[in-house]
Amino acid sequence: MKNIKDYNLEELKQEFVQMGEKPFRAEQVFRWIYKEEVKKFDEMTNLSLELREKLKQNYKMCNYKILKKKQVASDGTIKYLFDVLDGNAIETVLMKYHHGYSICVSSQIGCKMGCKFCASTGIAFVRSLSSGEIVEQLLAVEQDENIKISNVVFMGIGEPMDNYDNVVNAIRIINNPKGINIGARHISVSTSGIVPRIYQLAEENIQCTLSISLHATTDEKRSSMMPVNNRYNLEELLQACKDYTAKTNRRISFEYALAKDNNDNIEDAKRLVKLLHGMLAHVNLIPINKIENGQFDKSPNENIMKFRDYLNEHGIVATIRRELGADIDAACGQLRRKNLKD
Ligand code: SAH
């Protein structure tokens, strides 16, 4: 059965027309789901009983069940493991910042990219999530905590650009003022660097923030950490980023996870300054989270601060990301990996 949350408003209107219903009914349903956040067609009280029945026969609502919920008292981060209703589990992380709540959503069940430092590597890829399955993470968390989320980052499990259409559609649903209404500027998509999709995203007219998981400053090093670099090298990746900024006027956020004696040397910082020279960029330095049996160790704080200071002194805005939720395995894929082993 079709998941009603898989449709953006325009598509839902088309669905309704095909069912012989007026498009404004689709808008009513859209409001019920994303503004009122109801979980059942029966709660949509301004629809006739007959229409509610018709909807029930043709669509499912797909409300997630919480399999696990872990909270860190110290920073307010909450990690969810949801049952996506087909026996598979996905992770979503809720983070509390001074400016509001931010949610980190998964885009796939597993990941194909094979980054050497990531907890999803080594676990079989299952499938991509549908747009409704992506959006439901936000609805389920808002309902569970009784909050309104203001920022969405596609930094959970999966490679968003390897599930491009569903991710873009999910953004359109989340962004719609008649529903969840989170501005595109408050939505970030993170990619390991699938270059053709970066060019495509620049043409969508969405204005979301693009985050690039860079992590290294030479092709040799980057390829050793991230196999995707063998397909799209640094030069091609940075060219695509420049195009994204030229088309959207948006600053790019570069993620750089520091691993001891691997990519945390001042020589790396120097090369990074050269690579990003003249770009509208921000660098997010992340102390790498060591995964079980992982080959990378976290850089000492001293190296991280030196790295940041070098960048800042040479015209690149760099900040060290707060390690939210480190004690609940909030890093990419860690909770799911544990659960699979239990
Ligand atoms: N596939 C996408 C989004 C998911 S990963 C991407 O690669 O961007 C989200 C972010 O977490 C990426 O920047 C990724 O490189 C980073 N990451 C993955 N494992 C990590 C680890 N063990 N420590 C620190 N950051 C990690």
PDB file of C-alpha atoms in Angstrom, residues 49 78 103 116 118 131 134 158 186 199 204 247 255 292 308 318:
ATOM      1  CA  LEU A  49     -16.369   9.604   6.694  1.00  0.00           C
ATOM      2  CA  ILE A  78      18.523  11.979  22.360  1.00  0.00           C
ATOM      3  CA  ILE A 103      17.441  16.700  14.074  1.00  0.00           C
ATOM      4  CA  LYS A 116      36.971   3.732   6.460  1.00  0.00           C
ATOM      5  CA  CYS A 118      32.411   5.232   9.599  1.00  0.00           C
ATOM      6  CA  SER A 131      10.691  10.441   1.288  1.00  0.00           C
ATOM      7  CA  ILE A 134      12.726  10.307   5.925  1.00  0.00           C
ATOM      8  CA  GLY A 158      23.333   6.754   4.404  1.00  0.00           C
ATOM      9  CA  HIS A 186      17.754  25.518   8.118  1.00  0.00           C
ATOM     10  CA  TYR A 199      25.525  20.032  -9.794  1.00  0.00           C
ATOM     11  CA  GLU A 204      16.786  22.643  -7.750  1.00  0.00           C
ATOM     12  CA  LYS A 247      24.271  29.266  -8.419  1.00  0.00           C
ATOM     13  CA  GLU A 255      33.378  18.644   7.483  1.00  0.00           C
ATOM     14  CA  GLU A 292      34.918  -0.495  17.205  1.00  0.00           C
ATOM     15  CA  ARG A 308      41.545  25.482  14.008  1.00  0.00           C
ATOM     16  CA  ALA A 318      36.672  27.131  11.287  1.00  0.00           C
TER      17      ALA A 318
END
